[in-house]
Every structure is written in structure tokens, then in C-alpha cells.
PDB file of C-alpha atoms in Angstrom:
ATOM      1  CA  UNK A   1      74.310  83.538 126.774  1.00 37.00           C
ATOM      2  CA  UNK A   2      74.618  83.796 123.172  1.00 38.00           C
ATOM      3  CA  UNK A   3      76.923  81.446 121.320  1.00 36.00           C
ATOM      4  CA  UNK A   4      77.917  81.171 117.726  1.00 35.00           C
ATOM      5  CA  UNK A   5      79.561  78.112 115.849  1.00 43.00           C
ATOM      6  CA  UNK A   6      80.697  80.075 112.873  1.00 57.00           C
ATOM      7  CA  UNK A   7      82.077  83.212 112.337  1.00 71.00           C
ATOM      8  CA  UNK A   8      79.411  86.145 112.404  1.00 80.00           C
ATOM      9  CA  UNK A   9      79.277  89.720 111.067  1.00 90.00           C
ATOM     10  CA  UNK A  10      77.157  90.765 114.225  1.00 94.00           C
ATOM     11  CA  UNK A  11      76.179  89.730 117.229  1.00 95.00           C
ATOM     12  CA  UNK A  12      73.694  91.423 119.775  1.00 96.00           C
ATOM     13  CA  UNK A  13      73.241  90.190 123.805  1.00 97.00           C
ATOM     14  CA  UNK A  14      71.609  91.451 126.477  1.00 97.00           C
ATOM     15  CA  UNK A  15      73.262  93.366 129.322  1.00 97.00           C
ATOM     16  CA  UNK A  16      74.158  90.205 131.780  1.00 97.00           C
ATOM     17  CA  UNK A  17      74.639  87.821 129.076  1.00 97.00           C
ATOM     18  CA  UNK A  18      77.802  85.669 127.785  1.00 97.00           C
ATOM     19  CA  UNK A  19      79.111  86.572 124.724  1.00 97.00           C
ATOM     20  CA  UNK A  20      81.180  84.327 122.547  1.00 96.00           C
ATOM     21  CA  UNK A  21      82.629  85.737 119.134  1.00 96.00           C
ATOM     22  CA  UNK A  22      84.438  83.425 116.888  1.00 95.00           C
ATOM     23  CA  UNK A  23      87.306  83.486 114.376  1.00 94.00           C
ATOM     24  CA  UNK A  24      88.629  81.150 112.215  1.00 92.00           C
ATOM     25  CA  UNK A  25      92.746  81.775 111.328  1.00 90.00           C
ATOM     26  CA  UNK A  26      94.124  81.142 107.990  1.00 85.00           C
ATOM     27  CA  UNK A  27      97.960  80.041 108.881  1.00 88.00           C
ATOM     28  CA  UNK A  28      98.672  77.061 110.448  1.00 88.00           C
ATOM     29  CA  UNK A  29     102.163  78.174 111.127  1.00 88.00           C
ATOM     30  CA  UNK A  30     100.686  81.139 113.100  1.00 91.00           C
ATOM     31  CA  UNK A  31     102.205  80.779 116.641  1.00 91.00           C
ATOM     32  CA  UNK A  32     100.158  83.821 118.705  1.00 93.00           C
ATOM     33  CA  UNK A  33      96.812  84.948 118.502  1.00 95.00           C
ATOM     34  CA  UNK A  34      95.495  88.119 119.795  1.00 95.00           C
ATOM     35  CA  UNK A  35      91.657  89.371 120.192  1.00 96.00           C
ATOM     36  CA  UNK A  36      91.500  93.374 119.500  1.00 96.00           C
ATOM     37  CA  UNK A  37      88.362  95.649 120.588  1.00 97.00           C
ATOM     38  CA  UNK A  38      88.354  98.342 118.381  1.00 97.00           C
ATOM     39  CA  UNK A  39      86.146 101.421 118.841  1.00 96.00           C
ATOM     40  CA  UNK A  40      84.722 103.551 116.211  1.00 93.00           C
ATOM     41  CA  UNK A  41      86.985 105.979 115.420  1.00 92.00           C
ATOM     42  CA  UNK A  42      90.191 104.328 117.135  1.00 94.00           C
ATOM     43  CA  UNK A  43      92.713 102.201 116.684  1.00 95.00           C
ATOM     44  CA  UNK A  44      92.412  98.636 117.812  1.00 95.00           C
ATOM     45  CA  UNK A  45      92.946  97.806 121.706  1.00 94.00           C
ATOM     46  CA  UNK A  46      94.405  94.646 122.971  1.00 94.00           C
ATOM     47  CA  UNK A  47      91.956  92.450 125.058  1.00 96.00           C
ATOM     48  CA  UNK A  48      93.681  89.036 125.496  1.00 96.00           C
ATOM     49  CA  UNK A  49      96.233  86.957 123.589  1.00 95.00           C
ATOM     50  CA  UNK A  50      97.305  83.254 123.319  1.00 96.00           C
ATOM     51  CA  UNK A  51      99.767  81.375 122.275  1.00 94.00           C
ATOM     52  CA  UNK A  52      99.751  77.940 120.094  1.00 94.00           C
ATOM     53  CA  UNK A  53     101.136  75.952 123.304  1.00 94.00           C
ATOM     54  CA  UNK A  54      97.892  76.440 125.057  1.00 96.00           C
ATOM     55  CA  UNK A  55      94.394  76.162 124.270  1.00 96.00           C
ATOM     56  CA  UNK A  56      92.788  78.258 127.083  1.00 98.00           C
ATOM     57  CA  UNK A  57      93.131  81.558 128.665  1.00 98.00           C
ATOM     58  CA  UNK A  58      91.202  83.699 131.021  1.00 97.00           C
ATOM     59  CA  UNK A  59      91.551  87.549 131.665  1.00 95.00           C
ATOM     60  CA  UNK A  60      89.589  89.659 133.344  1.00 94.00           C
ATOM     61  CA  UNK A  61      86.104  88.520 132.522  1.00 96.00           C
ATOM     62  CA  UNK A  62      87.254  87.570 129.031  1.00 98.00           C
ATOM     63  CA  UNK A  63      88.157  83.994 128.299  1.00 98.00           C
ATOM     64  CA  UNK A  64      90.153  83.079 124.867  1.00 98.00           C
ATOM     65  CA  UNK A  65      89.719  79.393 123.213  1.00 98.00           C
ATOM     66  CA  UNK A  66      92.204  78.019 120.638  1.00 97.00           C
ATOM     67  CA  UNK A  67      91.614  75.151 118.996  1.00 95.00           C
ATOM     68  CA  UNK A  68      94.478  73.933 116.544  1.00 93.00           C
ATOM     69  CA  UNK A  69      92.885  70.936 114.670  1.00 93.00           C
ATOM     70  CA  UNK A  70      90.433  73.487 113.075  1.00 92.00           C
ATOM     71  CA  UNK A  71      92.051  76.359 112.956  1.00 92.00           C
ATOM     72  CA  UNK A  72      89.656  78.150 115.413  1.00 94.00           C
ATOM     73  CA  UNK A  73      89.683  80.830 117.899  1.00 95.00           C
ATOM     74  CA  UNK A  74      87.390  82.248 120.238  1.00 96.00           C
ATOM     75  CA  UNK A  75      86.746  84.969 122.766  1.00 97.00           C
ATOM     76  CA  UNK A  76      84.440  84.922 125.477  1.00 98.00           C
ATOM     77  CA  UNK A  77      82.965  87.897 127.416  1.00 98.00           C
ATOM     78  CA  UNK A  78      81.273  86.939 130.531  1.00 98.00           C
ATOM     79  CA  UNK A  79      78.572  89.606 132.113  1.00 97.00           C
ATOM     80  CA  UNK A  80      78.260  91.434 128.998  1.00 98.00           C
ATOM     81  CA  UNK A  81      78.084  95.391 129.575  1.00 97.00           C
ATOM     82  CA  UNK A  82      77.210  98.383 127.299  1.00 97.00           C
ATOM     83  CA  UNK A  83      80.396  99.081 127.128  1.00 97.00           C
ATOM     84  CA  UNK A  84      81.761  95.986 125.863  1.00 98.00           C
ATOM     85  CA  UNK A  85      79.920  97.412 122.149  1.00 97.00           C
ATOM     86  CA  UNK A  86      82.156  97.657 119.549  1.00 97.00           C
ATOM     87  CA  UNK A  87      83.814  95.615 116.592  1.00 97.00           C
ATOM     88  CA  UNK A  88      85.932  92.624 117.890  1.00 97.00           C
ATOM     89  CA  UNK A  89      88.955  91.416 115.439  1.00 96.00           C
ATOM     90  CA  UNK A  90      90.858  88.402 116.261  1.00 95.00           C
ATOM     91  CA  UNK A  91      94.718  88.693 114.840  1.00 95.00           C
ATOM     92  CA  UNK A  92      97.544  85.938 113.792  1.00 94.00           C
ATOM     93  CA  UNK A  93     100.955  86.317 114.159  1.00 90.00           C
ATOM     94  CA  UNK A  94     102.363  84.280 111.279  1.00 79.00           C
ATOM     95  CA  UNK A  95     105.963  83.595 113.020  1.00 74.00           C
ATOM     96  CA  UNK A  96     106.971  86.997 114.176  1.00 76.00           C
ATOM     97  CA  UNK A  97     106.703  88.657 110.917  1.00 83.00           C
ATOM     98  CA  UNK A  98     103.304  90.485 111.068  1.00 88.00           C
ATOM     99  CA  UNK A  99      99.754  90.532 112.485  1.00 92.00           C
ATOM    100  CA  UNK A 100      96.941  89.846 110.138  1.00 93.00           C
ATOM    101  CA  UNK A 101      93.736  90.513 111.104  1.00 94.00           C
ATOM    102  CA  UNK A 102      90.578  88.549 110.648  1.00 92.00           C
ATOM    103  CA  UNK A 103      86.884  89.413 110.182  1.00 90.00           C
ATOM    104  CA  UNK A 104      85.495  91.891 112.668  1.00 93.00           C
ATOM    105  CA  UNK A 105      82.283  91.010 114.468  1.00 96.00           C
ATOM    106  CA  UNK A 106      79.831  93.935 115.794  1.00 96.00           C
ATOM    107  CA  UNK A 107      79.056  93.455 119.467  1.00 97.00           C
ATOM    108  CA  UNK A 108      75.913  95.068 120.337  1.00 97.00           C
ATOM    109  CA  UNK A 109      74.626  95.245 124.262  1.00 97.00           C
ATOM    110  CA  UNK A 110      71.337  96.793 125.059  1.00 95.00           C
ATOM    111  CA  UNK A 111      70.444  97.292 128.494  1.00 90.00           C
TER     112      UNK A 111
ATOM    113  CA  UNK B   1     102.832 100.580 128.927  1.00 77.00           C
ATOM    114  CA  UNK B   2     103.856 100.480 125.869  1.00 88.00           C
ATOM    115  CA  UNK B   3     102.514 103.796 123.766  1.00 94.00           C
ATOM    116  CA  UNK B   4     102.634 104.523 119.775  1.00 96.00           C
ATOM    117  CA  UNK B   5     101.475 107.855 119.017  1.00 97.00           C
ATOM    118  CA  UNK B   6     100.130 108.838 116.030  1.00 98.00           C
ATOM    119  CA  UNK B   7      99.946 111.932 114.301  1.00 98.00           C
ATOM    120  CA  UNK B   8      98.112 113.342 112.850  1.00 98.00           C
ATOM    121  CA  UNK B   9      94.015 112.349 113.828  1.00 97.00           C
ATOM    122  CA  UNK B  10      92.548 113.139 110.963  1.00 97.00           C
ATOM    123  CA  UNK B  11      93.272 115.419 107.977  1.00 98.00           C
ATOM    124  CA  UNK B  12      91.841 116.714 104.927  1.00 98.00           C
ATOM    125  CA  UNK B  13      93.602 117.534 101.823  1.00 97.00           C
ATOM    126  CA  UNK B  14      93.068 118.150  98.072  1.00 97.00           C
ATOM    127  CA  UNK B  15      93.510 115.834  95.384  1.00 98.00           C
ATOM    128  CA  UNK B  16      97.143 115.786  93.799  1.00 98.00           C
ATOM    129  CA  UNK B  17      98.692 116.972  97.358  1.00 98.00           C
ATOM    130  CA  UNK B  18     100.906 114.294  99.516  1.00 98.00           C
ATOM    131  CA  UNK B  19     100.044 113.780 103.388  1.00 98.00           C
ATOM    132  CA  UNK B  20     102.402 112.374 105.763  1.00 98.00           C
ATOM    133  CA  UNK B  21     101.425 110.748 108.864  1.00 98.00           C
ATOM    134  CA  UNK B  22     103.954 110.121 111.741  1.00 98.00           C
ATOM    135  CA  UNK B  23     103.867 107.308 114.173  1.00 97.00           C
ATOM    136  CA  UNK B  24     106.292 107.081 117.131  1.00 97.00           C
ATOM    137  CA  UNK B  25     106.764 104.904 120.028  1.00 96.00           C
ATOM    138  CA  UNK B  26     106.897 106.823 122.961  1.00 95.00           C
ATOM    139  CA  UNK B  27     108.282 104.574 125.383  1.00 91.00           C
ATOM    140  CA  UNK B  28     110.062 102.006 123.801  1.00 94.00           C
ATOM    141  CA  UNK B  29     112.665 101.321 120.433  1.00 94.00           C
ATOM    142  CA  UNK B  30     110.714  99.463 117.213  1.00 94.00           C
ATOM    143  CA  UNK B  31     113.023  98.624 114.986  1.00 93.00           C
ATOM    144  CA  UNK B  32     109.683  96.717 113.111  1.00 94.00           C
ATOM    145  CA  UNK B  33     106.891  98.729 112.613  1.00 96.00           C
ATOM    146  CA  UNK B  34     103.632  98.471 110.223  1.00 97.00           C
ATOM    147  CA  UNK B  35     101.097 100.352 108.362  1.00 98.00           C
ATOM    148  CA  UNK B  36      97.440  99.243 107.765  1.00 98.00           C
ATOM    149  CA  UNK B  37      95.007 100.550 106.249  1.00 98.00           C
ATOM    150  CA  UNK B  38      90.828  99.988 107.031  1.00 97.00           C
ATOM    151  CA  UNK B  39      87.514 101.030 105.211  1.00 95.00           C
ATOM    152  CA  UNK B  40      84.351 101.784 106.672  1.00 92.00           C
ATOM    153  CA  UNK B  41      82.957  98.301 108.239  1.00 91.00           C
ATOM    154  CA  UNK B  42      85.780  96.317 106.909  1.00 93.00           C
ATOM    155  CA  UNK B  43      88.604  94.582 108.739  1.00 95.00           C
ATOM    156  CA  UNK B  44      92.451  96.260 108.963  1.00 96.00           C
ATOM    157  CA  UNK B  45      94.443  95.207 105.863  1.00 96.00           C
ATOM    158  CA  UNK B  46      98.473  95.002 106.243  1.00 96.00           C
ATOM    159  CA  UNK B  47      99.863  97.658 103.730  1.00 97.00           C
ATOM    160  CA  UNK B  48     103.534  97.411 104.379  1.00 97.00           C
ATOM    161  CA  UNK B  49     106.008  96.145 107.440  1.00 96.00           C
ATOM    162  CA  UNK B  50     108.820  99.518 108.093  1.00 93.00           C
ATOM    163  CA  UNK B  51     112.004  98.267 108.816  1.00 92.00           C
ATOM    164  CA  UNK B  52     114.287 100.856 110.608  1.00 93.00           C
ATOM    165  CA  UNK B  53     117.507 101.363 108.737  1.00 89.00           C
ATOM    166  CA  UNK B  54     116.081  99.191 105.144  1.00 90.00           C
ATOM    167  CA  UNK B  55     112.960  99.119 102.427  1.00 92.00           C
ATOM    168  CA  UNK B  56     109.624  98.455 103.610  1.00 95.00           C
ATOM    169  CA  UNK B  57     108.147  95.375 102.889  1.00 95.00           C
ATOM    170  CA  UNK B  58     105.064  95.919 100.855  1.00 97.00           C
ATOM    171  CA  UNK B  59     102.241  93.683 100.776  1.00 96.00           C
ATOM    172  CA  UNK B  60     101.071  92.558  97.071  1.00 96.00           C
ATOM    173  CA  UNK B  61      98.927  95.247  95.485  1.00 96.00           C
ATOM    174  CA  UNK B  62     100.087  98.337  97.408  1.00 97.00           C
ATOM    175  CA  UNK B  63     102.126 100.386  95.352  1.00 96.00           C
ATOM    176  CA  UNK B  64     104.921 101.273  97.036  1.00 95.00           C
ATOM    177  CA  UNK B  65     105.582 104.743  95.112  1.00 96.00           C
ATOM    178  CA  UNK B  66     102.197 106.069  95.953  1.00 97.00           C
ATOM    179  CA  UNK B  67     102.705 104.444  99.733  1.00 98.00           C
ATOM    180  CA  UNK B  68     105.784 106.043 101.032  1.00 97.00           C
ATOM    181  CA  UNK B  69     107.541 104.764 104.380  1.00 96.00           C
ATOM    182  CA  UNK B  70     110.163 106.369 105.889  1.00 94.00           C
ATOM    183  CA  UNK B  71     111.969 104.529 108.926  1.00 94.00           C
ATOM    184  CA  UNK B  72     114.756 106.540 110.300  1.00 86.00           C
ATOM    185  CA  UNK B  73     114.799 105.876 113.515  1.00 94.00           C
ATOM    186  CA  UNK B  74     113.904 102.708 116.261  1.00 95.00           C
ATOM    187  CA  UNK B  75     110.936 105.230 117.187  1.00 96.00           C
ATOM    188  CA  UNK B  76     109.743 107.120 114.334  1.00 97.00           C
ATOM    189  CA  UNK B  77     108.129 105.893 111.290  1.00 97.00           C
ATOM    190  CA  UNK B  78     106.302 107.734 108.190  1.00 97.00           C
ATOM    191  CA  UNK B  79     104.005 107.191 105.933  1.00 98.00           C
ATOM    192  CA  UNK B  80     103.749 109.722 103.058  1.00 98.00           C
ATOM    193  CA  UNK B  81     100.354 109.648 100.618  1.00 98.00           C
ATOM    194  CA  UNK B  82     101.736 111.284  97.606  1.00 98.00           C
ATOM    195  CA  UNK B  83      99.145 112.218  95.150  1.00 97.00           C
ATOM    196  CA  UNK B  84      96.321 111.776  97.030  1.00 97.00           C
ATOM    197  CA  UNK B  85      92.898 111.284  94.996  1.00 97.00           C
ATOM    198  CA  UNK B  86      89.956 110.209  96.837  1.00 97.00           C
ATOM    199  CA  UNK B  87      90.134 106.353  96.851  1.00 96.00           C
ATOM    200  CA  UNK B  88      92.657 106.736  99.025  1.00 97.00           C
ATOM    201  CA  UNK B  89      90.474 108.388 101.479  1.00 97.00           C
ATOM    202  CA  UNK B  90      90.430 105.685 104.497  1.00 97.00           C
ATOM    203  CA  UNK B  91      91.461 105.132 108.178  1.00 98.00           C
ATOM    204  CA  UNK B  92      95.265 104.479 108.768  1.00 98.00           C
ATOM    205  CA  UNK B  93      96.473 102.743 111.317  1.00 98.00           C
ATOM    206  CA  UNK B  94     100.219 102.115 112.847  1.00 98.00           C
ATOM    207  CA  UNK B  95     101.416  99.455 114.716  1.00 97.00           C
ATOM    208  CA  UNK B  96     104.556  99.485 116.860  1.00 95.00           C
ATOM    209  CA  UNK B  97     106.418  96.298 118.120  1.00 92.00           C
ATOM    210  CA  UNK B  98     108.860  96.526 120.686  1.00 90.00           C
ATOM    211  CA  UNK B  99     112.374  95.799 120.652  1.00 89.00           C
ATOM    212  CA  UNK B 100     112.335  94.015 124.378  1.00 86.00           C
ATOM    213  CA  UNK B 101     109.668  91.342 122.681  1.00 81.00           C
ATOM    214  CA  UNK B 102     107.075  92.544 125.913  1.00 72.00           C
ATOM    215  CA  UNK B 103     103.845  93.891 125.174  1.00 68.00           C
ATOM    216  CA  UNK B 104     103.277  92.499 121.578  1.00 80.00           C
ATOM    217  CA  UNK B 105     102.332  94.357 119.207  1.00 91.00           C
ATOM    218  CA  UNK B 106     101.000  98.378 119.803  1.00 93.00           C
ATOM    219  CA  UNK B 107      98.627 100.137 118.175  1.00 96.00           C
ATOM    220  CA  UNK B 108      98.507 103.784 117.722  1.00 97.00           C
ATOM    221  CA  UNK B 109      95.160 105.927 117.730  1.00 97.00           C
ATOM    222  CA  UNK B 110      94.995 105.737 113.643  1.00 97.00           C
ATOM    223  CA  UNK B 111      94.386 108.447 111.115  1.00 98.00           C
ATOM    224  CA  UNK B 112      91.707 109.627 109.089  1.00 98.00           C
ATOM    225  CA  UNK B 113      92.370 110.526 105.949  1.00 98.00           C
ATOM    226  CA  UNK B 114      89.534 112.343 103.702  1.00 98.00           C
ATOM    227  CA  UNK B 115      91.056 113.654  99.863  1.00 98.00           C
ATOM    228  CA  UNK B 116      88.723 116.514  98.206  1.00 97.00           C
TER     229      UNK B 116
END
């Protein structure tokens, strides 16, 4: 699968492959993270979330990393399908007061 | 779960005219709600936070008399562009957080705005 360290603009995988998109948050006060998939045309749509108490958490196929020292989040997408393309944003809740949204990166599947 | 509707998809309007987009949640009381605002390829910036029942909170460099929000209820919230010119052509997007604290934070569909 493909893996980045840093935070990328796009990324494209085969159809099969792991994808892992990365994110680096701003706030260290930021208590809840939350990876969007956002379509073009539409408004964002909630994959997984996390909160600053744990450091791993799996969905369906999807897999979110937090790691506090450096401020870094990641989302992994296991069996990568065509319709998994599309811009992913990770967000930060800074204390319950509002989300704020990192840089989007392109996921592009060819089959 | 949770739904925010939003209203309307997409509209086009003349420069100098105001446009009000509507975003409600269906299923659930917000009393916090939030406007942002995205341009083509670029990430969702925070505009404003709606309070029901108070100001909105306006995030630095929006003007808040060109960005009007309107919170009158714990399920409907409004945001009026008045004067439109084209810069402010962009994709709007609401986001609805419920009262209960379940479900986090809900998005609606967004709006297109395009200013002739």
C-alpha cells in the first residue's frame, strides 16, 4: 500500500491497495479529531473520529491514528475502492467551540 | 441520524442583490451552528459560529455586515449575502451540532453560490 510521512496534496493507489492520508493539527488543546470525505459538489461526510484519550481507532475498513507528541493524525483505508475517490479533510475540535479543518488530500483509485 | 438540510443548492444572482441561504436541522435542536465557506480545491474555512438567541461569532477577516446570520430558532439558521459581487462567488457550507452532544458535528449538503 501506499504510505505518506507528510502531509500530501494528492495521493493515487491502486484498486486493492492501503491507503494512508495524513494530517498534521495545529491546537494542542484540540480534544476530538474527525476525518471528513467530501465529494465534489457536497458537503463533507463523516468517516471516523477520535478522541485525545486514545491513539487508535478502527471502523469499517478505515483505521484512524493519533499521535499527540507531534501533533499528527492519520487515516487509513484498507482495500482501497473506486469509490473511496474524493478529497479527504481531517478536522479539530479546539474544546467544543468549533471544527477547523485541515488540508484536503485528493484520493485517486484506478482500477 | 442526525440531518441538516440546506437550502438552497445552488443559486445565481446579480451583483448588488443579497442571497439568503437556510440551514435547518431536521431531526434534532442546535442551539450552535456554523457557516464555512470553501473555494475551488481549497480546504473549508470557518466564517462565523450562529448562536441561537445572541450575535454570531465571526472569525477575523469576515465582515460581519456583508455576512449576515440570523439564528432564531434551535433549528434554523441563515446566512444572508448582502451585496453580492463576484468574489463572493464560492461553495457554502453549514454545520449543525446537536443539543444531545451525539453525533458530533453535521454537515449539510452546502451551497453554491455564483454572482453575475
Amino acid at each position: 500500500g501506499e504510505s505518506v510521512g507528510l502531509h500530501l496534496p494528492t495521493l493515487s493507489v491502486q484498486e486493492g491497495d492501503n491507503s494512508i492520508i495524513n494530517c498534521a493539527y495545529s491546537n494542542s488543546a484540540s480534544d476530538y479529531f474527525i476525518w471528513y470525505k467530501q465529494e465534489s459538489g457536497k458537503g463533507p461526510q463523516f468517516i471516523i473520529d477520535i478522541r485525545s484519550n486514545m491513539d487508535k481507532r478502527q471502523g469499517q475498513r478505515v483505521t484512524v491514528l493519533l499521535n499527540k507528541t507531534v501533533k499528527h493524525l492519520s487515516l487509513q483505508i484498507a482495500a482501497t475502492q473506486p469509490g473511496d475517490s474524493a478529497v479527504y479533510f481531517c478536522a479539530e475540535d479546539q474544546a467544543g467551540t468549533a471544527l477547523i479543518f485541515g488540508k484536503g488530500t485528493t484520493l485517486s483509485v484506478s482500477s | 441520524g442526525a440531518v441538516v438540510s440546506q437550502h438552497p443548492s445552488w443559486v445565481i444572482c446579480k451583483s448588488g442583490t443579497s442571497v439568503k441561504i437556510e440551514c435547518r436541522s431536521l431531526d434534532f435542536q442546535a442551539t450552535t451552528m456554523f457557516w464555512y465557506r470553501q473555494f475551488p480545491k481549497q480546504s473549508l474555512m470557518l466564517m462565523a459560529t450562529s448562536n441561537e438567541g445572541s450575535k454570531a461569532t465571526y472569525e477575523q477577516g469576515v465582515e460581519k455586515d456583508k455576512f449576515l446570520i440570523n439564528h432564531a430558532s434551535l433549528t434554523l439558521s441563515t446566512l444572508t449575502v448582502t451585496s453580492a459581487h463576484p468574489e463572493d462567488s464560492s461553495f457554502y457550507i453549514c454545520s449543525a451540532r446537536d443539543d444531545r452532544g451525539v453525533d458530533g458535528y453535521t454537515f449539510g449538503s452546502g451551497t453554491r453560490l455564483t454572482v453575475v
